[in-house]
Short mmCIF file of C-alpha atoms and ligand atoms in Angstrom, two decimals:
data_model
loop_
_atom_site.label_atom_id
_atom_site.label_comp_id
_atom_site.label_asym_id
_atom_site.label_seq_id
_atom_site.Cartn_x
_atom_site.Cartn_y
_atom_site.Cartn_z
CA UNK E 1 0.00 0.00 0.00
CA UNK E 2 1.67 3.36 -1.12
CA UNK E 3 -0.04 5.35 1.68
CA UNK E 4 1.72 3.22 3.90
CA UNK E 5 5.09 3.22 2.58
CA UNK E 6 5.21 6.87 2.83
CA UNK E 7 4.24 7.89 6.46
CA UNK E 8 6.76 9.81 7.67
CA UNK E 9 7.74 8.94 11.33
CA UNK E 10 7.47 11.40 14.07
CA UNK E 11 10.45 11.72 17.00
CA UNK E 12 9.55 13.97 19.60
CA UNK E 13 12.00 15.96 21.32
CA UNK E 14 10.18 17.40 24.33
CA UNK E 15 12.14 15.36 26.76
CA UNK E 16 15.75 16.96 25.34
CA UNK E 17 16.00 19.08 22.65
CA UNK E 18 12.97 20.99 23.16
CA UNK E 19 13.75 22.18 27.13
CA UNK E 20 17.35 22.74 25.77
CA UNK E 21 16.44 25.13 23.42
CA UNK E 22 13.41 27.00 25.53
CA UNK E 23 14.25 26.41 28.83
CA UNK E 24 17.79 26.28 29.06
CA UNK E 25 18.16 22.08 29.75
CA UNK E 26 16.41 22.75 32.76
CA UNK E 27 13.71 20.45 33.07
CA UNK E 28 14.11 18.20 35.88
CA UNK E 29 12.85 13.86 35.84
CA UNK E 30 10.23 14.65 37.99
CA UNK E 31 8.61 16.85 35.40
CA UNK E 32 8.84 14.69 32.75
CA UNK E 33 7.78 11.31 34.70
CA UNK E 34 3.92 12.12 34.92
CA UNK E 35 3.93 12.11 30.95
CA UNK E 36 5.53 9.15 30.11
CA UNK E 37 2.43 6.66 30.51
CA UNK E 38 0.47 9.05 27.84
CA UNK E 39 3.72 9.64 25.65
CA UNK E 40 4.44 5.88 25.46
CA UNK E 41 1.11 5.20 23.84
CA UNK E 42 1.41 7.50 21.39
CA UNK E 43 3.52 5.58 18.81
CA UNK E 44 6.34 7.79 17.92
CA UNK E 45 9.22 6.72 15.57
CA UNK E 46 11.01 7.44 18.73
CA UNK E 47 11.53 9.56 22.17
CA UNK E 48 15.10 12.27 21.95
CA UNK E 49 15.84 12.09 25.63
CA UNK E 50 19.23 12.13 26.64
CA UNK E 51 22.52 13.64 25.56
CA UNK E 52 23.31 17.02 24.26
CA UNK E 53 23.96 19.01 27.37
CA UNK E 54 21.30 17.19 29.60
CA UNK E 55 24.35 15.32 31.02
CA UNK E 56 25.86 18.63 32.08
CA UNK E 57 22.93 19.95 33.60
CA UNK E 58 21.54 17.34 35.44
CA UNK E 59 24.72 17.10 37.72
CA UNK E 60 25.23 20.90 37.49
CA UNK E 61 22.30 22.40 38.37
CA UNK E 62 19.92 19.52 39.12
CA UNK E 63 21.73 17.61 41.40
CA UNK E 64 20.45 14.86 39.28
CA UNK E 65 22.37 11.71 37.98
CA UNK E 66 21.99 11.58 34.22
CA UNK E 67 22.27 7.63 34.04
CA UNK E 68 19.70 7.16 37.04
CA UNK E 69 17.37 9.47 35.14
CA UNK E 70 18.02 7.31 31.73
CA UNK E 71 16.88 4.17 33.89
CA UNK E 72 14.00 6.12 35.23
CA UNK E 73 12.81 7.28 31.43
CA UNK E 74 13.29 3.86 29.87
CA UNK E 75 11.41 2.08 32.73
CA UNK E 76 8.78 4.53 32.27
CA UNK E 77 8.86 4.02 28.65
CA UNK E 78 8.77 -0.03 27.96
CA UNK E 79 7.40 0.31 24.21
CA UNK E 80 9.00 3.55 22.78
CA UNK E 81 12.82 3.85 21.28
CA UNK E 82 14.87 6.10 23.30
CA UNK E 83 16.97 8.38 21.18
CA UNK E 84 20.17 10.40 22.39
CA UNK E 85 22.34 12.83 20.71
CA UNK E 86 26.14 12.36 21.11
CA UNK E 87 28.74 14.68 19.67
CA UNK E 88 31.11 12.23 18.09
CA UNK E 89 34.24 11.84 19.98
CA UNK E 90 32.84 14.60 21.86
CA UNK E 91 30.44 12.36 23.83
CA UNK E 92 28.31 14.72 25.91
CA UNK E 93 31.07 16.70 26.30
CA UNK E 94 33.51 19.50 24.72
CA UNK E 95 36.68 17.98 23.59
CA UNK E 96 37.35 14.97 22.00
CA UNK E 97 37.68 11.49 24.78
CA UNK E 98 39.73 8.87 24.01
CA UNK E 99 38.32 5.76 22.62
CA UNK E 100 38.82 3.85 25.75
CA UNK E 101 36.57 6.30 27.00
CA UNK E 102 33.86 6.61 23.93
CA UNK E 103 34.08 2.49 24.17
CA UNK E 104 32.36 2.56 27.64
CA UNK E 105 30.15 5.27 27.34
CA UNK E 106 28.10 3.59 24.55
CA UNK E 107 28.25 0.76 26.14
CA UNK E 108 27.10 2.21 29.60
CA UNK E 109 24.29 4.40 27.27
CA UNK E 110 23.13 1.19 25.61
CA UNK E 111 22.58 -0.91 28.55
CA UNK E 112 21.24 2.02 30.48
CA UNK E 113 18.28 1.39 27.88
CA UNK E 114 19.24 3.71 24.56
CA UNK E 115 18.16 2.70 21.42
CA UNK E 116 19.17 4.92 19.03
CA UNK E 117 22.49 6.88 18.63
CA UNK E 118 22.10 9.87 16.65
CA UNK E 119 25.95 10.75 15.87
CA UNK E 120 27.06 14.25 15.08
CA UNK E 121 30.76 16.08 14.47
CA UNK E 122 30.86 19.89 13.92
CA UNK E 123 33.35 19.67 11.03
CA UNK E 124 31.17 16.62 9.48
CA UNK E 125 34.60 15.10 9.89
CA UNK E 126 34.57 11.29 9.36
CA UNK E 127 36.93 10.50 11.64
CA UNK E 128 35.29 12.16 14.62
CA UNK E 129 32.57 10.18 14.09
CA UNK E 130 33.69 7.01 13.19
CA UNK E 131 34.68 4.45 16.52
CA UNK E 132 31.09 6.17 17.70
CA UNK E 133 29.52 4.25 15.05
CA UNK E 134 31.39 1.36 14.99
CA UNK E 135 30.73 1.30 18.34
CA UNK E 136 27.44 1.54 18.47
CA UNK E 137 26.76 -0.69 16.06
CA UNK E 138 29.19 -3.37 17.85
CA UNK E 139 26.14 -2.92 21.05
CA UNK E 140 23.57 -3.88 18.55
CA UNK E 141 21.76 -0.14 18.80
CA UNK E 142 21.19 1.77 15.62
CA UNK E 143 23.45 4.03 14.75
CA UNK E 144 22.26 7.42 12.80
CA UNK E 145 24.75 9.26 11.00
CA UNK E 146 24.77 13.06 11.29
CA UNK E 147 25.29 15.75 8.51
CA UNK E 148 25.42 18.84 10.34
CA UNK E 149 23.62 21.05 7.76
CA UNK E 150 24.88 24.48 7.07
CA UNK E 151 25.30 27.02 4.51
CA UNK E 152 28.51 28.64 2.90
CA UNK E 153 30.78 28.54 -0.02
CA UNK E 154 31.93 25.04 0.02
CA UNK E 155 28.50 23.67 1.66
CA UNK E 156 26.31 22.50 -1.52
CA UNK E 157 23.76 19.83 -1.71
CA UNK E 158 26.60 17.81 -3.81
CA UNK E 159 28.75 18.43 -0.20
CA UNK E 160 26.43 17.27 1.82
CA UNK E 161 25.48 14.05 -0.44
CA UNK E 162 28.66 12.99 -0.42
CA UNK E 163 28.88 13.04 3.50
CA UNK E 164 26.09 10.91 3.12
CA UNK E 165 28.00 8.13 0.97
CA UNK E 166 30.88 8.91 3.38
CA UNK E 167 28.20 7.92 6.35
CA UNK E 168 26.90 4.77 4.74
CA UNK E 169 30.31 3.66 4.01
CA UNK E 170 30.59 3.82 7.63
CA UNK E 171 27.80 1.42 8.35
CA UNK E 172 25.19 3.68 9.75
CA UNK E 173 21.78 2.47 9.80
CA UNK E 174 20.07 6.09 8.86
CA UNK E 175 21.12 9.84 8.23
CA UNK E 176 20.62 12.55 9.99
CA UNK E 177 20.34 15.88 8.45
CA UNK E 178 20.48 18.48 11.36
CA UNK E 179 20.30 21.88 10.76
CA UNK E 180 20.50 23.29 14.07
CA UNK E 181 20.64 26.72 12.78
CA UNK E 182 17.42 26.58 11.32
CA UNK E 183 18.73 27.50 7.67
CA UNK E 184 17.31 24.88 5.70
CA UNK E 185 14.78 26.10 3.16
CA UNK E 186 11.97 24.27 1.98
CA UNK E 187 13.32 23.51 -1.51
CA UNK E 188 16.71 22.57 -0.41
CA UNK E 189 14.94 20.27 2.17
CA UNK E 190 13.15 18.55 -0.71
CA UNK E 191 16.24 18.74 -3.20
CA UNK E 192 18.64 16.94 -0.03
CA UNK E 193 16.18 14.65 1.19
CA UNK E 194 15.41 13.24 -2.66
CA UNK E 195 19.14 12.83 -3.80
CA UNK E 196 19.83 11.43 0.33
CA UNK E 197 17.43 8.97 -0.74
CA UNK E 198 17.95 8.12 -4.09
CA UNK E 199 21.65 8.28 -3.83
CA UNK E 200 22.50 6.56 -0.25
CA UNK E 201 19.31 4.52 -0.03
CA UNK E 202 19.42 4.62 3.66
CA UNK E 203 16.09 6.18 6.01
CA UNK E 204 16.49 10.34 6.21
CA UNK E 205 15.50 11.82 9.57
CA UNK E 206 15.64 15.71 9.20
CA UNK E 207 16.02 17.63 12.66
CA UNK E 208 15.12 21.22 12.20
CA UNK E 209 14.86 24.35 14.50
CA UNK E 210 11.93 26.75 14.43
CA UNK E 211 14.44 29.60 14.68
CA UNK E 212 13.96 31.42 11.29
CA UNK E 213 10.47 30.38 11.17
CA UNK E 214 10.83 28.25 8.05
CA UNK E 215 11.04 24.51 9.66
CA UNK E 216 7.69 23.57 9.46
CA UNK E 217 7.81 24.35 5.81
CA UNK E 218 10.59 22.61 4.97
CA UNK E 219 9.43 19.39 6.91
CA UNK E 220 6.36 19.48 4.66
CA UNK E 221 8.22 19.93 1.67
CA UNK E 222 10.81 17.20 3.19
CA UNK E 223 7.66 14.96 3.89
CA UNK E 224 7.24 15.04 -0.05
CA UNK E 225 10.74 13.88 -1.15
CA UNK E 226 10.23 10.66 1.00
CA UNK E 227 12.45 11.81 4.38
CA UNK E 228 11.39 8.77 6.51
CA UNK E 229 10.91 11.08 9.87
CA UNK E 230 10.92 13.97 11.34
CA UNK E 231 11.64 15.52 14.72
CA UNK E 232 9.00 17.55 16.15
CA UNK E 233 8.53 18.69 19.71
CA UNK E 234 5.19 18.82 21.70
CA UNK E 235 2.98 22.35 20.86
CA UNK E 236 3.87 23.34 24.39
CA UNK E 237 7.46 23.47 23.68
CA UNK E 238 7.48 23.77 20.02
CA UNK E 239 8.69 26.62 17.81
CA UNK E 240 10.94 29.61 18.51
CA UNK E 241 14.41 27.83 19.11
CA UNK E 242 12.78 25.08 19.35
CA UNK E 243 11.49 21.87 16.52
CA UNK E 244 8.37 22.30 15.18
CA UNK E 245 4.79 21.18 16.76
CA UNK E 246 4.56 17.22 16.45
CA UNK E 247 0.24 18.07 16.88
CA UNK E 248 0.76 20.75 13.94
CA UNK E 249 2.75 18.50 11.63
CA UNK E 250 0.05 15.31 12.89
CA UNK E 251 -2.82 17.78 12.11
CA UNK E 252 -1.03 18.87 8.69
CA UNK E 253 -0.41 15.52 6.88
CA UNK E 254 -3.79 14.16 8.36
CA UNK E 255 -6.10 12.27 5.54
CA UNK E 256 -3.29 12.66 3.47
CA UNK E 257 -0.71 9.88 1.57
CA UNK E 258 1.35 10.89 4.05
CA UNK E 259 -1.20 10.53 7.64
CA UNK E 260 1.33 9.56 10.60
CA UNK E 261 -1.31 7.63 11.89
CA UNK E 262 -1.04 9.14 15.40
CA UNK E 263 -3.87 10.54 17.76
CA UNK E 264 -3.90 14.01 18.14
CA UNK E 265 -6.38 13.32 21.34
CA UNK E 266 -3.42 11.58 22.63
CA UNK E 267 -0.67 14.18 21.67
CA UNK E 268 -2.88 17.17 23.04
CA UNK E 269 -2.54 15.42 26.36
CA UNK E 270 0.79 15.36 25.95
CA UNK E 271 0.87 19.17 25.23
CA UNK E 272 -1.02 19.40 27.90
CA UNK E 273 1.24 18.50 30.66
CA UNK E 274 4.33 20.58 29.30
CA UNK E 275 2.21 23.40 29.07
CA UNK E 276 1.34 23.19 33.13
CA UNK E 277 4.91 22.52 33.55
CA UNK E 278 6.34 25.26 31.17
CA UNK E 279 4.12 27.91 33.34
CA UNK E 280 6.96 27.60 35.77
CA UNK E 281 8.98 29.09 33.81
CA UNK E 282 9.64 32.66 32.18
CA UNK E 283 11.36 31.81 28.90
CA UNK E 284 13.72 34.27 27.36
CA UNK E 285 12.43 36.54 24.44
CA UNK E 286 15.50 35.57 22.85
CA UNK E 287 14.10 32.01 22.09
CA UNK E 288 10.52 32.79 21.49
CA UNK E 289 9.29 33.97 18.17
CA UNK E 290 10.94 34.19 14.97
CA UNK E 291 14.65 34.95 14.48
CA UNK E 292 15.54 36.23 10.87
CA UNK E 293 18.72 37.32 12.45
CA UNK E 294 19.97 34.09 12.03
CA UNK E 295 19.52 34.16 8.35
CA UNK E 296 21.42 36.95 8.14
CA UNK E 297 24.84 35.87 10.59
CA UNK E 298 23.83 32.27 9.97
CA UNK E 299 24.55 32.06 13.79
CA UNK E 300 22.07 29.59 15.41
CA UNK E 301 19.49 31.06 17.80
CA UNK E 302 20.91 29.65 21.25
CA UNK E 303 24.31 31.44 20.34
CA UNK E 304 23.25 34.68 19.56
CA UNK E 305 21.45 34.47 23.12
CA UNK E 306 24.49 33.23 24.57
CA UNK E 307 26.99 36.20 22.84
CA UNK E 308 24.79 38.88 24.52
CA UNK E 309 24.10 37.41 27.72
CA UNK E 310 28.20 37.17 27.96
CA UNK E 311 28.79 40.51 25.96
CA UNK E 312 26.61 42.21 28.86
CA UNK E 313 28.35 40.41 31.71
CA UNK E 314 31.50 42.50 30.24
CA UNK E 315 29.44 45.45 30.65
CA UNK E 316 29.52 45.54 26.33
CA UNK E 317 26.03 45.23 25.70
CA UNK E 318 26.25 48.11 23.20
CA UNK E 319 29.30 45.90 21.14
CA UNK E 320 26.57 42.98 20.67
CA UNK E 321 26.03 44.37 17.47
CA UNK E 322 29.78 44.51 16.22
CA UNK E 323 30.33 40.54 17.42
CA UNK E 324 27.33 39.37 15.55
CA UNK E 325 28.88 40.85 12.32
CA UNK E 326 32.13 39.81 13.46
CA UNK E 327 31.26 35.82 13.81
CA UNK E 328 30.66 35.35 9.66
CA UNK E 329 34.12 36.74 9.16
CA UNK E 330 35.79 34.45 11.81
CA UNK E 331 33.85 31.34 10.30
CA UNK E 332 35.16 32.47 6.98
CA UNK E 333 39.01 32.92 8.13
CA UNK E 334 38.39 29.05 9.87
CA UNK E 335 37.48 27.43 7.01
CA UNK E 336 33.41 28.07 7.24
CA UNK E 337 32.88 25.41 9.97
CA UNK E 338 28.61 24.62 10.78
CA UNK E 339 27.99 26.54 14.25
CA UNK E 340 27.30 23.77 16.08
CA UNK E 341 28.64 22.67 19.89
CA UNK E 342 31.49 23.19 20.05
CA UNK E 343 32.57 25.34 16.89
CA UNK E 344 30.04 27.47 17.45
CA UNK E 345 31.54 28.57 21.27
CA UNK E 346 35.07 28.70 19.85
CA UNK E 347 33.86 31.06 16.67
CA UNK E 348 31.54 33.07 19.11
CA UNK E 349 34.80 34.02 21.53
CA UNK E 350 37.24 34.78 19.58
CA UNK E 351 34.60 37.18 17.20
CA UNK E 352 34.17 39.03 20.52
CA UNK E 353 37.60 39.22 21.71
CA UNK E 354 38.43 40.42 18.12
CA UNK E 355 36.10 43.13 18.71
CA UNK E 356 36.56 44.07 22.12
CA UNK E 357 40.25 44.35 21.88
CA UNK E 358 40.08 46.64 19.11
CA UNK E 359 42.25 44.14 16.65
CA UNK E 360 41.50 41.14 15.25
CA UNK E 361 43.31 38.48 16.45
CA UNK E 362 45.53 40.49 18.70
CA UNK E 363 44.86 37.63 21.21
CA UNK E 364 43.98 34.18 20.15
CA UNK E 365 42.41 31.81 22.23
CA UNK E 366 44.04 28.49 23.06
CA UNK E 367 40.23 26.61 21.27
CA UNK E 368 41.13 28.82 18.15
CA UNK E 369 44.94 27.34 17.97
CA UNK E 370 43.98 24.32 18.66
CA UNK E 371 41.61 24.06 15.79
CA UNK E 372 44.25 25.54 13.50
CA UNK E 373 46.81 22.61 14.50
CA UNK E 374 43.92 20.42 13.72
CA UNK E 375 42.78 19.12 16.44
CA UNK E 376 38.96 19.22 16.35
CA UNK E 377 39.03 17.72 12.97
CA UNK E 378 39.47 18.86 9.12
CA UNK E 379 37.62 22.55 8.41
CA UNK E 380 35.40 22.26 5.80
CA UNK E 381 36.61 24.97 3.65
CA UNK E 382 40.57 26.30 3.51
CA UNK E 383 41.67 28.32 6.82
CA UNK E 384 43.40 31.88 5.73
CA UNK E 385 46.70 31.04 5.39
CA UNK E 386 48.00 34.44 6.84
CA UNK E 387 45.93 33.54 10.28
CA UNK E 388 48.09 29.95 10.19
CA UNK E 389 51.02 31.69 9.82
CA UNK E 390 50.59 34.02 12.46
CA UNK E 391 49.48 31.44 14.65
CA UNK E 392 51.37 28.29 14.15
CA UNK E 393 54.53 30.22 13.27
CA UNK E 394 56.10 26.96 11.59
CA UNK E 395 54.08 24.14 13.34
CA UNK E 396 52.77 21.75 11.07
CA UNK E 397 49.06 21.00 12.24
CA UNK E 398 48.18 17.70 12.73
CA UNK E 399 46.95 15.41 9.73
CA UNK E 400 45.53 11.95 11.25
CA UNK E 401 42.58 11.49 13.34
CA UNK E 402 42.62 13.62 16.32
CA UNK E 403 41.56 11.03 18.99
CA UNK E 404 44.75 9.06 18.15
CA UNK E 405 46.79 11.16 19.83
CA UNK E 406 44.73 10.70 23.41
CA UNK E 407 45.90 8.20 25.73
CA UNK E 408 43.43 5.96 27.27
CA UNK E 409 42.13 7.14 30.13
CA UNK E 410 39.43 5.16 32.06
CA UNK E 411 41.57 2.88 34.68
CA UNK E 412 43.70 5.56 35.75
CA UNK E 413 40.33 7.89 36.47
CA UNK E 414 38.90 4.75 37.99
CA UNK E 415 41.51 5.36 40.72
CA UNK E 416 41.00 8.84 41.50
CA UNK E 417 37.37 8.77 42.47
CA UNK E 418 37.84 5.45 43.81
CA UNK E 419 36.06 6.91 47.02
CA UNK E 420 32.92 8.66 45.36
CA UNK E 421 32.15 5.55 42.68
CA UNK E 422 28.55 4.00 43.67
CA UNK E 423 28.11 2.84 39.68
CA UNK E 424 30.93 2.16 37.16
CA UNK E 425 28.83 5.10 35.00
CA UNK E 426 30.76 7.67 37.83
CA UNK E 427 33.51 7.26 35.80
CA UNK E 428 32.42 8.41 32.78
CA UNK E 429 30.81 11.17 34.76
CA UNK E 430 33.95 12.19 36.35
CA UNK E 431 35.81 11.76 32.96
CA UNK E 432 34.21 14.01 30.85
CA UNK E 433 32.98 16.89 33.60
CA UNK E 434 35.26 16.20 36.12
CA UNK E 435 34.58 19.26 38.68
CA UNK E 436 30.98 19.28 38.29
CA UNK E 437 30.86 15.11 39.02
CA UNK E 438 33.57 15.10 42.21
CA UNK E 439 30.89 18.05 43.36
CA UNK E 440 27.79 15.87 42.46
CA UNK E 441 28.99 12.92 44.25
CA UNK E 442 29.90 14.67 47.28
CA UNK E 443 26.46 16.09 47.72
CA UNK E 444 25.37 12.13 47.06
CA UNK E 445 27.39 11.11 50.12
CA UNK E 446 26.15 14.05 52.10
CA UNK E 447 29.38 16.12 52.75
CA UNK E 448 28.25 18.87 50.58
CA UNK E 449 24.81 20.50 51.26
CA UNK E 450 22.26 19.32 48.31
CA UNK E 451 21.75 21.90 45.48
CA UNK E 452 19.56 24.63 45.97
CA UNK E 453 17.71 23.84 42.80
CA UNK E 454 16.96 27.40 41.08
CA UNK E 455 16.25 27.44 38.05
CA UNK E 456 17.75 30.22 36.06
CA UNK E 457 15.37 30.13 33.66
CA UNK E 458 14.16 31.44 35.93
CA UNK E 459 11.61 29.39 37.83
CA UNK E 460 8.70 31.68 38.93
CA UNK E 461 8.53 32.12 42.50
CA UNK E 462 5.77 29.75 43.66
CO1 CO Z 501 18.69 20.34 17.77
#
């Protein structure tokens, strides 16, 4: 039956990407346990619900366990797959782990109760993503290759085709195409997701943000060239930074070729519940409506929050302006990387302290050298050469992969938290945010006072 064969599948977000987009990661387990029992009938594709910075948070500013509240979402979810979003060699974290490391975090995610790994590398560098896959597919989950979708000179539908073939040649089991800036149009959506699928052959998942307000568009138009699902986020927490409404996309392909086939008197429930929790919370203008700016800098919503919010710390609210303009021309001079965790941090700094010091790099952070010797990866496009010179003076960048050079690192951290570990996951906590887990686990044993949890986001006063 065609009508069949074409349904596109629907994974909703609310329970990651959504609250980290709107509500700064903030939403606690207990806020997200009342919905699961509605949510799991529903019959999503799948649930995002871990990864991304949720790790961080929880420990930082929840006092929560991450891995505890995995166990917690997949015993409240028995017949629903349970997505996460890992950066690569990145993990959950900002610089690359060694593969010792990477090894036993799958592993730990996996058994924890993940199903499928969605994997991602800012520089759509191969070898950043690679041992995640292999990996992952090595713990029987499904892996999903990422292409981190952008726009610039050398980014062209050919480009990202070929990271496609690069993917499948991998092994992945599906492709990702995220465009976290929210800069996909409609008709490049339906140009990417045909060839993708003519071309590779393998399922297309397209993950969009709201931000520029065209998303919903271009999942339609997606939803004609055959993408296979899309990622959508309950109306409550929908739109603005945020994906898409899975009700309004359910509502929109209804009695068509295309019907998802889910109950929208099941979904409005769903809605329903965020929206009583979301009334706890003031969310920013910032990552509300409709942001053309990003169209414009091609900077992704949550940054351009993130650049003023720091700008005004340094009293430089007034140089906000100058930075934004600033960021293009640093991407350009690196090689055009996608503004994506962490590129987009390391482009955002150094376009500010090339403003604020009143010359461009008169002062180059230690991220920005190490990206020029090559150490997050291969830039898509070339780096100006006189910025390498300048930098590097005559040291050659690196040329392999970058996680070769780490050493493994797991037994020896094993040792230094000996004390604190209740779980072998404390590890891979303390590996990858080491202050914020040695903190964590002392307020678990009781010799730090718990967490005053506050949320900055600025919980209403009850
Ligand atoms: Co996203």
């Amino acid at each position: 039956m065609v009508a069949e064969k074409r349904k596109p599948g629907i994974t909703d977000t609310s329970l990651r990407d959504a609250h980290q987009s709107l509500l700064a990661t903030r939403m606690r387990l207990e806020e997200m346990l009342p919905a699961l029992e509605i949510m799991d009938q529903v019959g999503y594709h799948s649930l995002e619900v871990w990864g991304g910075a949720t790790f961080d948070t929880c420990m930082r500013y929840l006092d929560e366990d991450p891995w505890e509240r995995l166990r917690q979402l997949r015993r409240g979810l028995k017949n629903t797959r349970l997505q996460m979003l890992l950066r690569g060699q990145n993990l959950v974290g900002y610089r690359h782990y060694p593969d010792d490391v990477l090894n036993e975090f799958i592993k730990k995610a996996v058994e924890n109760g993940i199903d499928i790994i969605r994997i991602f590398d800012a520089l759509n560098d191969l070898r950043n993503m690679e041992q995640a896959i292999y990996r992952t597919k090595a713990e029987k989950a499904h892996a999903q290759g990422t292409i981190s979708y952008t726009t610039s000179p050398f980014h062209s539908i050919d480009y990202f085709v070929q990271v496609g073939l690069d993917l499948k040649n991998l092994g992945v089991d599906s492709i990702c195409i995220k465009d976290m800036a929210g800069l996909i149009t409609p008709y490049d959506a339906y140009e990417l997701v045909g060839r993708l699928k003519k071309e590779v052959g393998l399922p297309v998942q397209l993950h969009c943000h709201y931000t520029s307000g065209m998303a919903s568009m271009a999942y339609l138009k997606a939803v004609e060239a055959g993408v296979d699902v899309i990622d959508t986020a309950n109306a409550a927490l929908a739109m603005g930074s945020s994906q898409p409404a899975t009700d309004t996309m359910v509502a929109a392909l209804k009695g068509t070729p295309y019907d998802t086939g889910l109950d929208l008197d099941l979904l409005t429930k769903v809605s329903a519940h965020f929206e009583e929790i979301k009334c706890g919370y003031v969310i920013p203008d910032s990552v509300r409506g409709v942001d053309t700016n990003v169209l414009k800098y091609q900077i992704p919503g949550g940054m351009i929050s993130n650049l003023a919010s720091q700008l005004a710390d340094l009293n430089a609210a007034d140089r906000t302006k100058e930075v934004l303009a600033e960021v293009p021309r640093v991407r350009a001079d690196l090689g055009y990387p996608p503004l994506v965790t962490p590129s987009s941090q390391i482009v955002g700094s150094q376009a500010a302290v090339n403003v604020l010091t009143g010359e461009r790099y008169k002062m180059v952070s230690k991220e920005v050298k190490n990206y020029l010797r090559g150490q997050y990866g291969k830039p898509p496009g070339e780096i100006n050469p006189e910025l390498m010179k300048q930098v590097l003076k005559d040291e050659e960048p690196i040329t392999g992969r970058p996680a070769d050079l780490l050493k493994p690192q797991l037994a020896e951290a094993r040792k230094e938290i000996e004390e604190y570990i209740e779980q072998e996951e404390d590890v891979l906590s303390y590996i990858i945010f080491p202050n914020v887990a040695v903190d964590f686990f002392k307020r678990r044993k009781g010799l730090l006072p718990p967490l005053e949890v506050v949320n900055i986001c600025n919980k209403k006063n009850a």
